[in-house]
Short mmCIF file of C-alpha atoms and ligand atoms in Angstrom, two decimals:
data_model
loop_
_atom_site.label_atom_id
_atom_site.label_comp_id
_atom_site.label_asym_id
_atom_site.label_seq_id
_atom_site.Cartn_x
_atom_site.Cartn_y
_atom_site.Cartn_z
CA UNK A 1 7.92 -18.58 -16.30
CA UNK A 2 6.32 -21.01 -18.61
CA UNK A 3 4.25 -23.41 -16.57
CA UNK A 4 4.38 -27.06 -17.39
CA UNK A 5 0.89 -28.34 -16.56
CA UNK A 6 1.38 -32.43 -16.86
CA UNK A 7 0.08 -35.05 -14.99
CA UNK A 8 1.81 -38.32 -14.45
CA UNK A 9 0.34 -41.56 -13.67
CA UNK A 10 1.78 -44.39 -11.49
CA UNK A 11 0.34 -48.27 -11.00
CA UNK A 12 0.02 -49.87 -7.54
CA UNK A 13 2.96 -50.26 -5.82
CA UNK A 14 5.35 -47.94 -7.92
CA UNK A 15 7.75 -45.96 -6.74
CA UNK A 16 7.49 -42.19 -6.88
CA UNK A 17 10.39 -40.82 -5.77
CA UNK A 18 13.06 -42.06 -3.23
CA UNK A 19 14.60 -40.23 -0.02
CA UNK A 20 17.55 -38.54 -1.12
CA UNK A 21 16.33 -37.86 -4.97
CA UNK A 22 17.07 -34.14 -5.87
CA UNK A 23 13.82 -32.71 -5.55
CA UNK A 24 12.75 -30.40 -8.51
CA UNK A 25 8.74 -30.45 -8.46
CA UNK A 26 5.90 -30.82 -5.87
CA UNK A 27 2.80 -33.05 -6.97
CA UNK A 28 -1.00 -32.63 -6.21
CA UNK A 29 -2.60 -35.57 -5.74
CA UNK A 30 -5.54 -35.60 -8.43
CA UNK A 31 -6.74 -39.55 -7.80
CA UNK A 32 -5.38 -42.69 -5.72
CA UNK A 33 -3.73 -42.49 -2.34
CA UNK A 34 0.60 -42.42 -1.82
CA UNK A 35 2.49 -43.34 1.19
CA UNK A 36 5.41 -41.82 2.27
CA UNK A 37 7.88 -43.44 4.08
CA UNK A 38 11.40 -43.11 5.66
CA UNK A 39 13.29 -45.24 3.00
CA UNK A 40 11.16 -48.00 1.29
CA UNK A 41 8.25 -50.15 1.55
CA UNK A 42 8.76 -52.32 3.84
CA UNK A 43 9.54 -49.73 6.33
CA UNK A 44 6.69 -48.35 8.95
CA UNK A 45 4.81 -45.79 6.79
CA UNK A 46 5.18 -41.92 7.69
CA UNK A 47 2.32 -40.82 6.53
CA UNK A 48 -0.64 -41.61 3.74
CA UNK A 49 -1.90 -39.07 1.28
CA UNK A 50 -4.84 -38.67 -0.65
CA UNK A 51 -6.84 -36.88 -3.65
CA UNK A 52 -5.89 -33.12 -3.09
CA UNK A 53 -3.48 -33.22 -0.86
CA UNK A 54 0.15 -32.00 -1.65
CA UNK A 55 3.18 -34.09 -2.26
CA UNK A 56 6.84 -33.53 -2.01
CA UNK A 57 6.79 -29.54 -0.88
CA UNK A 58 9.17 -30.13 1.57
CA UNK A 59 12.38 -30.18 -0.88
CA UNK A 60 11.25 -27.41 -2.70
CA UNK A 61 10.78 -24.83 -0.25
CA UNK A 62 13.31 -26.43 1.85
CA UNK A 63 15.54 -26.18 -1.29
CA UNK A 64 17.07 -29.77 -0.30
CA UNK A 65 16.63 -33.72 -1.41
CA UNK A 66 13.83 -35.48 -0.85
CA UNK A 67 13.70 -36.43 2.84
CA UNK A 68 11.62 -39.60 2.34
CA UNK A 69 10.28 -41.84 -0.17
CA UNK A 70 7.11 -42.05 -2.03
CA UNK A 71 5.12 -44.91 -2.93
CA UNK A 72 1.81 -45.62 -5.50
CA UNK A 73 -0.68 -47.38 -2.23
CA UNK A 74 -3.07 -47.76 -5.47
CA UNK A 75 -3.49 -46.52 -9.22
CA UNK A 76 -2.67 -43.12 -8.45
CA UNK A 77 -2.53 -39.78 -11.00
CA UNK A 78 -0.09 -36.56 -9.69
CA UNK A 79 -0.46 -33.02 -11.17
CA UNK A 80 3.35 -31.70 -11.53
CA UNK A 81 3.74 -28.82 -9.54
CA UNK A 82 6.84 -26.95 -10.73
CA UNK A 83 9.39 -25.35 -8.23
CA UNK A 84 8.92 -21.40 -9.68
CA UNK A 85 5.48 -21.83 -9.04
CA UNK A 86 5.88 -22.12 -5.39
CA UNK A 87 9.69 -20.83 -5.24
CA UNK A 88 8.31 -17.37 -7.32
CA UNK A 89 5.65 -16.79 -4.86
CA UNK A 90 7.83 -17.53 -1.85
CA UNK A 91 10.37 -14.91 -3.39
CA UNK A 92 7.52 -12.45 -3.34
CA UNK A 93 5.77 -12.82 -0.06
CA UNK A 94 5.95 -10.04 2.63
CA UNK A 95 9.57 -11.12 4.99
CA UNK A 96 7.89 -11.37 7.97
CA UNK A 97 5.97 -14.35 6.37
CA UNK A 98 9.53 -15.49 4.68
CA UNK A 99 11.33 -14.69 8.30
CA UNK A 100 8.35 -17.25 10.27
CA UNK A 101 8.31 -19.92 7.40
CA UNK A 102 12.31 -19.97 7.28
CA UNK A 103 12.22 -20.21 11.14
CA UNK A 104 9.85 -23.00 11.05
CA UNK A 105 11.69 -25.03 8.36
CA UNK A 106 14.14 -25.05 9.98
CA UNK A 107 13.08 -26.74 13.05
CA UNK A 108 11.77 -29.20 10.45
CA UNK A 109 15.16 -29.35 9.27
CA UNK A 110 16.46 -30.10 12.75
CA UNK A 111 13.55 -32.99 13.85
CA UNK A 112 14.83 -34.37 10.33
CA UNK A 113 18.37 -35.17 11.57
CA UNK A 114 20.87 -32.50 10.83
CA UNK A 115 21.43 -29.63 8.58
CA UNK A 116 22.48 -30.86 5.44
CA UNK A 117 22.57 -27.11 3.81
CA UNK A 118 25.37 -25.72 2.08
CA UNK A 119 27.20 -22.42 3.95
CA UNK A 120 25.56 -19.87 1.18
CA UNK A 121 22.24 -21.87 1.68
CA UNK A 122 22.32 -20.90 5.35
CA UNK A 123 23.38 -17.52 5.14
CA UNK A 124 20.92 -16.77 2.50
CA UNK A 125 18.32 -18.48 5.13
CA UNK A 126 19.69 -16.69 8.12
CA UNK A 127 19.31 -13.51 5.88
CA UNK A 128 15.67 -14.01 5.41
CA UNK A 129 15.15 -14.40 8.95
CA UNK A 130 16.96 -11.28 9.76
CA UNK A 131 14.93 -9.31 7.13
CA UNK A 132 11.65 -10.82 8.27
CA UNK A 133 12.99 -9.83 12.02
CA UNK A 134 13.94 -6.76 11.37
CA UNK A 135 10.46 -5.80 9.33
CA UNK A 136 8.63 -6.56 12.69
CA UNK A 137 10.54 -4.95 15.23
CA UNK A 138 10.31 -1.55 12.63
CA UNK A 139 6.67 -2.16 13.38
CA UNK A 140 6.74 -1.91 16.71
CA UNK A 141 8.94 0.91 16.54
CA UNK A 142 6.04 2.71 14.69
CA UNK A 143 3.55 1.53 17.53
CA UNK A 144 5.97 3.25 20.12
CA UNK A 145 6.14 6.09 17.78
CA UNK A 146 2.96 7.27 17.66
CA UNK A 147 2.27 6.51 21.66
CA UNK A 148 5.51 8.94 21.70
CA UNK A 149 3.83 11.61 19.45
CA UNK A 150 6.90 11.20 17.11
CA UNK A 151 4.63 10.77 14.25
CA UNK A 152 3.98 13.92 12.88
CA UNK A 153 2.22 16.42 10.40
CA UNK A 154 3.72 18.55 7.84
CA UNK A 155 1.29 20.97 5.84
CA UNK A 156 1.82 21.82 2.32
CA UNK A 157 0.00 24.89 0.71
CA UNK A 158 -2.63 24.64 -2.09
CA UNK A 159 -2.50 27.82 -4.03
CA UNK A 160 -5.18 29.49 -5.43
CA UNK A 161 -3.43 29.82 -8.98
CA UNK A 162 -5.82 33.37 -10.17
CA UNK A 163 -4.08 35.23 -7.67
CA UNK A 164 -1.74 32.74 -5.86
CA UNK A 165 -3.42 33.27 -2.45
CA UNK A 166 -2.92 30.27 -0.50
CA UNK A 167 -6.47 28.58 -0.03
CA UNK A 168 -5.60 25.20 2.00
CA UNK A 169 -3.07 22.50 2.75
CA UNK A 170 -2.37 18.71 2.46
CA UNK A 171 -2.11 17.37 5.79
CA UNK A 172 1.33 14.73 5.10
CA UNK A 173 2.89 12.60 8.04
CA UNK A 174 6.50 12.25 9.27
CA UNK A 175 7.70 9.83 11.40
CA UNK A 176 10.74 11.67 13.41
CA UNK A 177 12.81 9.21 14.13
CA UNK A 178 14.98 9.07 16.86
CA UNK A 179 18.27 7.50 14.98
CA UNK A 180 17.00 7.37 10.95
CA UNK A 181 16.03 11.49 11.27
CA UNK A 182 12.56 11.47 8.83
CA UNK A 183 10.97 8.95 7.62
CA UNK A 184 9.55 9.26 4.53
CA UNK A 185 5.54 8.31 4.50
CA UNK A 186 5.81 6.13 1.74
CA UNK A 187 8.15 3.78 4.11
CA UNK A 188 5.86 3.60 7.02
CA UNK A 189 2.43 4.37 5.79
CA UNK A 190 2.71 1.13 3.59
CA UNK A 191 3.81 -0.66 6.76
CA UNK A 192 0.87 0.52 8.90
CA UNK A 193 -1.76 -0.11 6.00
CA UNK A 194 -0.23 -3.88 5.81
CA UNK A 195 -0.77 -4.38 9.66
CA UNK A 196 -4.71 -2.21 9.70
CA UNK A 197 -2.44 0.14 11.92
CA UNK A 198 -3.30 2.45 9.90
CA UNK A 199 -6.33 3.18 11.22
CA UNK A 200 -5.40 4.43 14.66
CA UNK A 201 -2.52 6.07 13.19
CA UNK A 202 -4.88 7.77 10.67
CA UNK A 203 -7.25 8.86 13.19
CA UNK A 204 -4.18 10.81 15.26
CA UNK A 205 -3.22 12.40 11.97
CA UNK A 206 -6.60 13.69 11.19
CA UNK A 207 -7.29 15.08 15.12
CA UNK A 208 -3.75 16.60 14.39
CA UNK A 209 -4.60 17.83 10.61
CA UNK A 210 -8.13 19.57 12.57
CA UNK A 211 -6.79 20.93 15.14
CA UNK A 212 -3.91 23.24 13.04
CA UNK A 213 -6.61 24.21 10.55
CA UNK A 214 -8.65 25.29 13.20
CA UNK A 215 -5.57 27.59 14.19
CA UNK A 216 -4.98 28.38 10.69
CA UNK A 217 -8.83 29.39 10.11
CA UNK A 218 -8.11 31.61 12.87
CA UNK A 219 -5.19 33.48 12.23
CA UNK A 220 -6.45 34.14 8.05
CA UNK A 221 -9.80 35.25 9.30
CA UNK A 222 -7.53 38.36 11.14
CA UNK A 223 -5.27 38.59 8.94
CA UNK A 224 -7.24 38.47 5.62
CA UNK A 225 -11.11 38.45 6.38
CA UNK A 226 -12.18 38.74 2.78
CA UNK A 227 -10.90 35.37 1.63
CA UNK A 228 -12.85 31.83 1.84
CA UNK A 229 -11.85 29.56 4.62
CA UNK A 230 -8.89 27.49 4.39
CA UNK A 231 -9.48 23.70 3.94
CA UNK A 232 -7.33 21.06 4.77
CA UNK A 233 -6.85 17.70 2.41
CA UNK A 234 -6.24 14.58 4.68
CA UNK A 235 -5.16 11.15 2.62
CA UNK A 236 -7.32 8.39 3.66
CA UNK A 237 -6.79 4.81 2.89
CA UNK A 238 -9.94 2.13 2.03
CA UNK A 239 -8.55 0.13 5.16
CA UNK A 240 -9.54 3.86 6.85
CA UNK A 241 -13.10 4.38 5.22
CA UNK A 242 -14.25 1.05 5.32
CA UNK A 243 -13.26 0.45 9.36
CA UNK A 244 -15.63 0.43 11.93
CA UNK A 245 -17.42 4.28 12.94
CA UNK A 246 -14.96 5.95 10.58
CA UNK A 247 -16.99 8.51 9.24
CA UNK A 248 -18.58 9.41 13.10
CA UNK A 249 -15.27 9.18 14.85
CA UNK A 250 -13.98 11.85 12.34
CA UNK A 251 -17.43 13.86 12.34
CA UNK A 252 -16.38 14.14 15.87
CA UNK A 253 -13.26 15.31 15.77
CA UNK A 254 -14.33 17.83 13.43
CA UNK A 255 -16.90 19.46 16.07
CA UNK A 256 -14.08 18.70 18.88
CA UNK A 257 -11.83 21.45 16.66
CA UNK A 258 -15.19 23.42 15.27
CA UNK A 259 -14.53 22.68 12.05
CA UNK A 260 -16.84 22.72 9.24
CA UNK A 261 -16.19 19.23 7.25
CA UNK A 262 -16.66 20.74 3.79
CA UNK A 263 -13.26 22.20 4.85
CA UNK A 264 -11.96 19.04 5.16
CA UNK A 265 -11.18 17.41 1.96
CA UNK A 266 -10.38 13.61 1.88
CA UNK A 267 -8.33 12.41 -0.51
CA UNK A 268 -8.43 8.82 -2.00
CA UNK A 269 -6.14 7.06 -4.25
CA UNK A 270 -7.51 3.69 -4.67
CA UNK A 271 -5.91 0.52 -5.67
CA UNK A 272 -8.24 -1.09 -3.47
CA UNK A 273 -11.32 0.12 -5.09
CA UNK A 274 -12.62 -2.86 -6.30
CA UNK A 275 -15.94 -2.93 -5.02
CA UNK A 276 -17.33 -0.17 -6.20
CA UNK A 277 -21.02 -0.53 -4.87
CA UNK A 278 -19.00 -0.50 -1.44
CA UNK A 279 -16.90 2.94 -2.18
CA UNK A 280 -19.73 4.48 -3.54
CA UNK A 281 -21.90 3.67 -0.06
CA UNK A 282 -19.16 5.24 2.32
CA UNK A 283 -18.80 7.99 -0.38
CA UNK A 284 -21.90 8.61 -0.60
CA UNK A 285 -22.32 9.37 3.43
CA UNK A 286 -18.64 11.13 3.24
CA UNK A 287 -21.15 13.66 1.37
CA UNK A 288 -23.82 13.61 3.66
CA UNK A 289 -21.74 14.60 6.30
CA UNK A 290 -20.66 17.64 4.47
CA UNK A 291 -16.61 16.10 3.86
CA UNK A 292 -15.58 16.66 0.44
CA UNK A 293 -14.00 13.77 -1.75
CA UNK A 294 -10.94 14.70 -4.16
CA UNK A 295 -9.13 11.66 -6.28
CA UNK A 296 -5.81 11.69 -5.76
CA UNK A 297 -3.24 10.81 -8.12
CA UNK A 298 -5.51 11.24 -10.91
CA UNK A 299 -4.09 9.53 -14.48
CA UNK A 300 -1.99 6.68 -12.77
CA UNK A 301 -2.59 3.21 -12.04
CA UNK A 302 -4.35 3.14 -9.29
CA UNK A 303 -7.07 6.32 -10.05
CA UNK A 304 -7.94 6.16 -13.34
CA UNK A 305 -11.15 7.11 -15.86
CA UNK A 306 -13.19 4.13 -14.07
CA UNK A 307 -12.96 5.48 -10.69
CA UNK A 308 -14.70 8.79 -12.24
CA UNK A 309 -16.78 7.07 -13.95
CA UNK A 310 -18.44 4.65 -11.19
CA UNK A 311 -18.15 7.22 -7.86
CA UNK A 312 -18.49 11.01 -7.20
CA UNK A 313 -15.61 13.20 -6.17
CA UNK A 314 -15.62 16.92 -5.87
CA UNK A 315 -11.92 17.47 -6.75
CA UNK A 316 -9.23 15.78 -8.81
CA UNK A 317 -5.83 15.84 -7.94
CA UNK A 318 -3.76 15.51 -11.71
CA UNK A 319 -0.60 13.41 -11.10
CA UNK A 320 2.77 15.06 -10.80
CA UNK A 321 3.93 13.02 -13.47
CA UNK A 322 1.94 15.26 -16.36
CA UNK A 323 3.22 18.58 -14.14
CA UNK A 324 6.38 16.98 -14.53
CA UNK A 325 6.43 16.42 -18.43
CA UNK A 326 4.84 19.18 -19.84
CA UNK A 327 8.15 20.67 -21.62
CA UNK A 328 9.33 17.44 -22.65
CA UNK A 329 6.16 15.50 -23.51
CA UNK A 330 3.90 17.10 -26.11
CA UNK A 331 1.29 14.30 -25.32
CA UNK A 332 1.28 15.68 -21.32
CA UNK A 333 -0.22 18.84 -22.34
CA UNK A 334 -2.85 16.93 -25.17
CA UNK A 335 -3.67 14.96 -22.12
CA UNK A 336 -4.27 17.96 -19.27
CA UNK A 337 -6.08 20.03 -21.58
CA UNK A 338 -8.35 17.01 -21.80
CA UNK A 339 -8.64 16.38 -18.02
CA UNK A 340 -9.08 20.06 -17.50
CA UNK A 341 -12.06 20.09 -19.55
CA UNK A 342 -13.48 17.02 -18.37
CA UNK A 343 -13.25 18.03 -14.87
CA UNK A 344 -14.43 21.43 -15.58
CA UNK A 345 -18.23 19.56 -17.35
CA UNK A 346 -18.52 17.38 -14.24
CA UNK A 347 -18.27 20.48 -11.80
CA UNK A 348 -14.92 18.77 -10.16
CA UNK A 349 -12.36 21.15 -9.08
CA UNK A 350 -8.79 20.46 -10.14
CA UNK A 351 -5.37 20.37 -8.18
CA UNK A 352 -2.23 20.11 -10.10
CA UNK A 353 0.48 18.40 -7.98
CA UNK A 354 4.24 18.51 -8.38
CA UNK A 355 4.54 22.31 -9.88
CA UNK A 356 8.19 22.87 -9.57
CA UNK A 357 8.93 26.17 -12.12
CA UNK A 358 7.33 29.15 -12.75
CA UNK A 359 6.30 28.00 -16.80
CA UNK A 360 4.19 25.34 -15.98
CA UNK A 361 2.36 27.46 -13.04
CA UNK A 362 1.80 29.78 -15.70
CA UNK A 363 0.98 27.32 -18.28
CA UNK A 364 -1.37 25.41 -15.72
CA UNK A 365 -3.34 28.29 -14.44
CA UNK A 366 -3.92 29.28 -18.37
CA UNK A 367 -5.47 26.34 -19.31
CA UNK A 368 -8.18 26.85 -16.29
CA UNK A 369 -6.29 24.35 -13.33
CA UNK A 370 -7.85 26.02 -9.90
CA UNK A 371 -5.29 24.76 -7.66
CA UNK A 372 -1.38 24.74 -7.61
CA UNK A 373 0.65 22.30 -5.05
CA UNK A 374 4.41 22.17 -5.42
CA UNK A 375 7.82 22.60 -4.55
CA UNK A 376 7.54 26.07 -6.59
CA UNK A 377 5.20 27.51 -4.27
CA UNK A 378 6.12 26.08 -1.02
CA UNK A 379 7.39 22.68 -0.08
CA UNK A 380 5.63 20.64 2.90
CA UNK A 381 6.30 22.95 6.11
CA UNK A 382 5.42 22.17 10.23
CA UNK A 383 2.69 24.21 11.68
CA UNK A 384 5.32 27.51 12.94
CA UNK A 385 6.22 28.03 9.46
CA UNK A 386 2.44 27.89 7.92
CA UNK A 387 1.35 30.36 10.19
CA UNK A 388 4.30 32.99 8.87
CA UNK A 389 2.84 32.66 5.57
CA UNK A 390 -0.98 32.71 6.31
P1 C2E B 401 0.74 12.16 -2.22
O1 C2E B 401 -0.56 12.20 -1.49
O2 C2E B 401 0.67 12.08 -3.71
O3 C2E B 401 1.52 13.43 -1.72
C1 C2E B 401 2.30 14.24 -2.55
C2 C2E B 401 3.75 13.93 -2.38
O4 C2E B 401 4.49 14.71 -3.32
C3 C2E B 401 4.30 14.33 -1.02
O5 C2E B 401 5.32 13.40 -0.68
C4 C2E B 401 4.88 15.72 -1.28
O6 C2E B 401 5.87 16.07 -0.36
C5 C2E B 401 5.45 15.51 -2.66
N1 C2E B 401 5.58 16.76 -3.41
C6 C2E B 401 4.85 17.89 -3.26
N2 C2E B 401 5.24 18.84 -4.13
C7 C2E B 401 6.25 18.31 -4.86
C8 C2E B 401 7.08 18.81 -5.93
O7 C2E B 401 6.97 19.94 -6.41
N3 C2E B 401 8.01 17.96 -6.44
C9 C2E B 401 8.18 16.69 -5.94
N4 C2E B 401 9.14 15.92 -6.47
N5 C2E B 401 7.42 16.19 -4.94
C10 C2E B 401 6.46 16.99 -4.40
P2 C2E B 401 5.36 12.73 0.74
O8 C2E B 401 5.04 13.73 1.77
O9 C2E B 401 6.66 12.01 0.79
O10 C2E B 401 4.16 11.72 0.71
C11 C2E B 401 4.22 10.57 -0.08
C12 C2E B 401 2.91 9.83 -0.08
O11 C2E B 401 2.65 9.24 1.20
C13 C2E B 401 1.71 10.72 -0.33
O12 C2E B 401 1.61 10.92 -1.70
C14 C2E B 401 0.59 9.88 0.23
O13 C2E B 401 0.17 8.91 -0.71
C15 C2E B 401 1.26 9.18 1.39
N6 C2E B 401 0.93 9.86 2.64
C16 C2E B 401 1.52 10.92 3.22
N7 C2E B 401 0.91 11.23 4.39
C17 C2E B 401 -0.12 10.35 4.53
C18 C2E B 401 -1.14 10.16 5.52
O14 C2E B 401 -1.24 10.88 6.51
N8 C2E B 401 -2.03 9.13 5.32
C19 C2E B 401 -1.98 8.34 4.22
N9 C2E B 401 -2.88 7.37 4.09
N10 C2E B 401 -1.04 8.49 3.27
C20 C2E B 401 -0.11 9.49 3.41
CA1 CA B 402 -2.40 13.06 -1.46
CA1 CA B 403 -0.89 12.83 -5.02
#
């Protein structure tokens, strides 16, 4: 959207715009003071507005004619503000912010005398509120959910790709629901991080994650005494790290399950990471407690070269999206072999994600990729199922 940036000027006693004008822009008010009122001047004045104040919003978001008119009280200048720029944003905005706003114009609406909206006007509003609605009760379902234990772990196995021994998990949530059957992560995980819910909900998932490897440590250390302790990877969210006691209410749930934390991998992807001087404090004591750091989703968008650059991780995780392209993309193997050998000079260990054939296992654990995570090995599996395999 090209954005007009013009300002218009006005003398003393001009006319803006008049009530029932189609209303196409919104002004700021750079100098000079306007006065709205009901119809013209000589009417009792509604309201007077001054130098940075906001003029004429009210038919844009409202998406209706002016309600009142506007006069020049003295020389007066008005930045044009046009109707994407607000209209855009409004189209974007989270719809429980849409639902309340649509809710609350149309009160205004009301107090104004009548609703002059067309029918698809008000069904598109009345849709908005229902989305908005809908968002929030979801929310609350997810409050009730966890209470309710219905939020739950699934564990998928990290291979060791030498000799394919399994050598840990990622801990990934579930929300059983009681009509929608699972929901996928990705639908309520974004929710929860929107709302800071996420970090109760985060905390339950990591008691949960502790206590199974603690059963899982148990059962390998019969079964297969010779091999090196399972570990568990547990996805972790900035909201998580940078909340209040994060680090010493999961230290403790560690020793509650007698776990040691370099066992306990947390993995970040960060679109959040901004600060880096912050990241690389919490970090920093992540170490110091013994947890180990791995960077998820390594070669996308949101964890890319700077994040290696600026903070220390222990592991990288290598997107699924280079697993995924390595037959069709001569550049995807050009890139891994690169990643491979970077991590390998920094001392990182690397996970490959998304390993769904038998080639690219092969073609992975050649080029010197420690661990394997994929459908090809074993998809995400409850607790019952992990222990037939350990
Ligand atoms: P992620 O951390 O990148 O997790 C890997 C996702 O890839 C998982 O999806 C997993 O089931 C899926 N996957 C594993 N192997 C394969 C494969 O071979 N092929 C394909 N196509 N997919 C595979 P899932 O479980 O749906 O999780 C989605 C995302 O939700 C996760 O992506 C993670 O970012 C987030 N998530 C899951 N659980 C948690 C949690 O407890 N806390 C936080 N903060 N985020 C979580
Ligand atoms: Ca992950
Ligand atoms: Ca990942």
């Amino acid at each position: 959207m090209p954005v007009r940036t013009h300002i218009l000027k006005f003398k003393s006693g001009d006319k803006i715009f008049s009530a029932g004008d189609s209303a196409n822009c919104a002004y700021i008010i750079e100098r000079g003071r306007v006065g709205l009122y009901p119809l013209n001047r000589q009417d009792a004045r509604i309201a007077e507005l001054g130098k940075g104040e906001l003029l004429g919003e009210m038919g844009i978001i409202n998406n209706l004619n002016r309600s009142a008119s506007a006069f020049a009280e003295s020389p007066v200048e008005l930045l044009v503000v046009d109707r994407e720029q607000i209209t855009s944003r409004l189209e974007n905005a989270d719809p429980i912010l849409r639902g309340v706003l649509e809710v609350l114009l149309s009160r205004i609406r009301n107090m104004l005398g009548g609703d002059s909206l067309t029918k698809k006007n008000r069904e598109n509003n009345n849709n908005i509120v229902t989305e908005g609605m809908t968002k929030i009760r979801f929310e609350h379902e997810m409050f009730e959910a966890l209470e309710n234990d219905e939020i739950v772990n699934v564990y998928q196995p990290m291979v060791n790709l030498s000799d394919n021994t399994v050598a840990g998990f990622e801990a990934l949530s579930r929300w059983k629901h009681s009509e929608k059957g699972m929901v996928s992560p990705f639908e309520f995980i974004t929710l929860a991080e929107e709302s800071d819910f996420i970090v109760p909900m985060g905390l339950k998932i990591f008691d949960s994650a502790c206590k199974q490897l603690s059963i899982f440590q148990n059962k390998r250390s019969q079964s297969h005494p010779q091999l090196l302790p399972l570990f568990m990877s547990i996805n972790v969210s900035a909201t998580q790290l940078s909340s209040d006691g994060f680090l010493e209410k999961i230290m403790a749930i560690t020793q509650k399950h007698k776990i040691n934390p370099s066992n306990i991998k947390i993995e970040i992807t960060e679109s959040l990471m901004v600060d880096y001087t912050q990241v690389a404090t919490w970090i920093d004591e992540c170490s110091e407690f013994g947890f180990k750091l791995s960077l998820d989703d390594f070669g996308t968008g949101h964890s890319g070269f700077e994040h290696l650059l600026q903070l220390d991780f222990d592991t990288i995780k290598i997107d699924q999206i280079f697993v995924k392209t390595i037959d069709t993309n001569p550049k995807s193997l050009i890139m891994l072999e690169l990643i491979v050998q970077m991590a390998q000079r920094m001392n990182m260990s690397i996970v490959a994600e998304g390993i769904e054939d038998k080639k690219s296992a092969q073609t992975l654990k050649i080029m010197g990729v420690d661990y394997g995570q994929g459908y090809y090995f074993y998809k995400p599996m409850n607790a019952t199922e992990i222990i037939k395999i350990i």
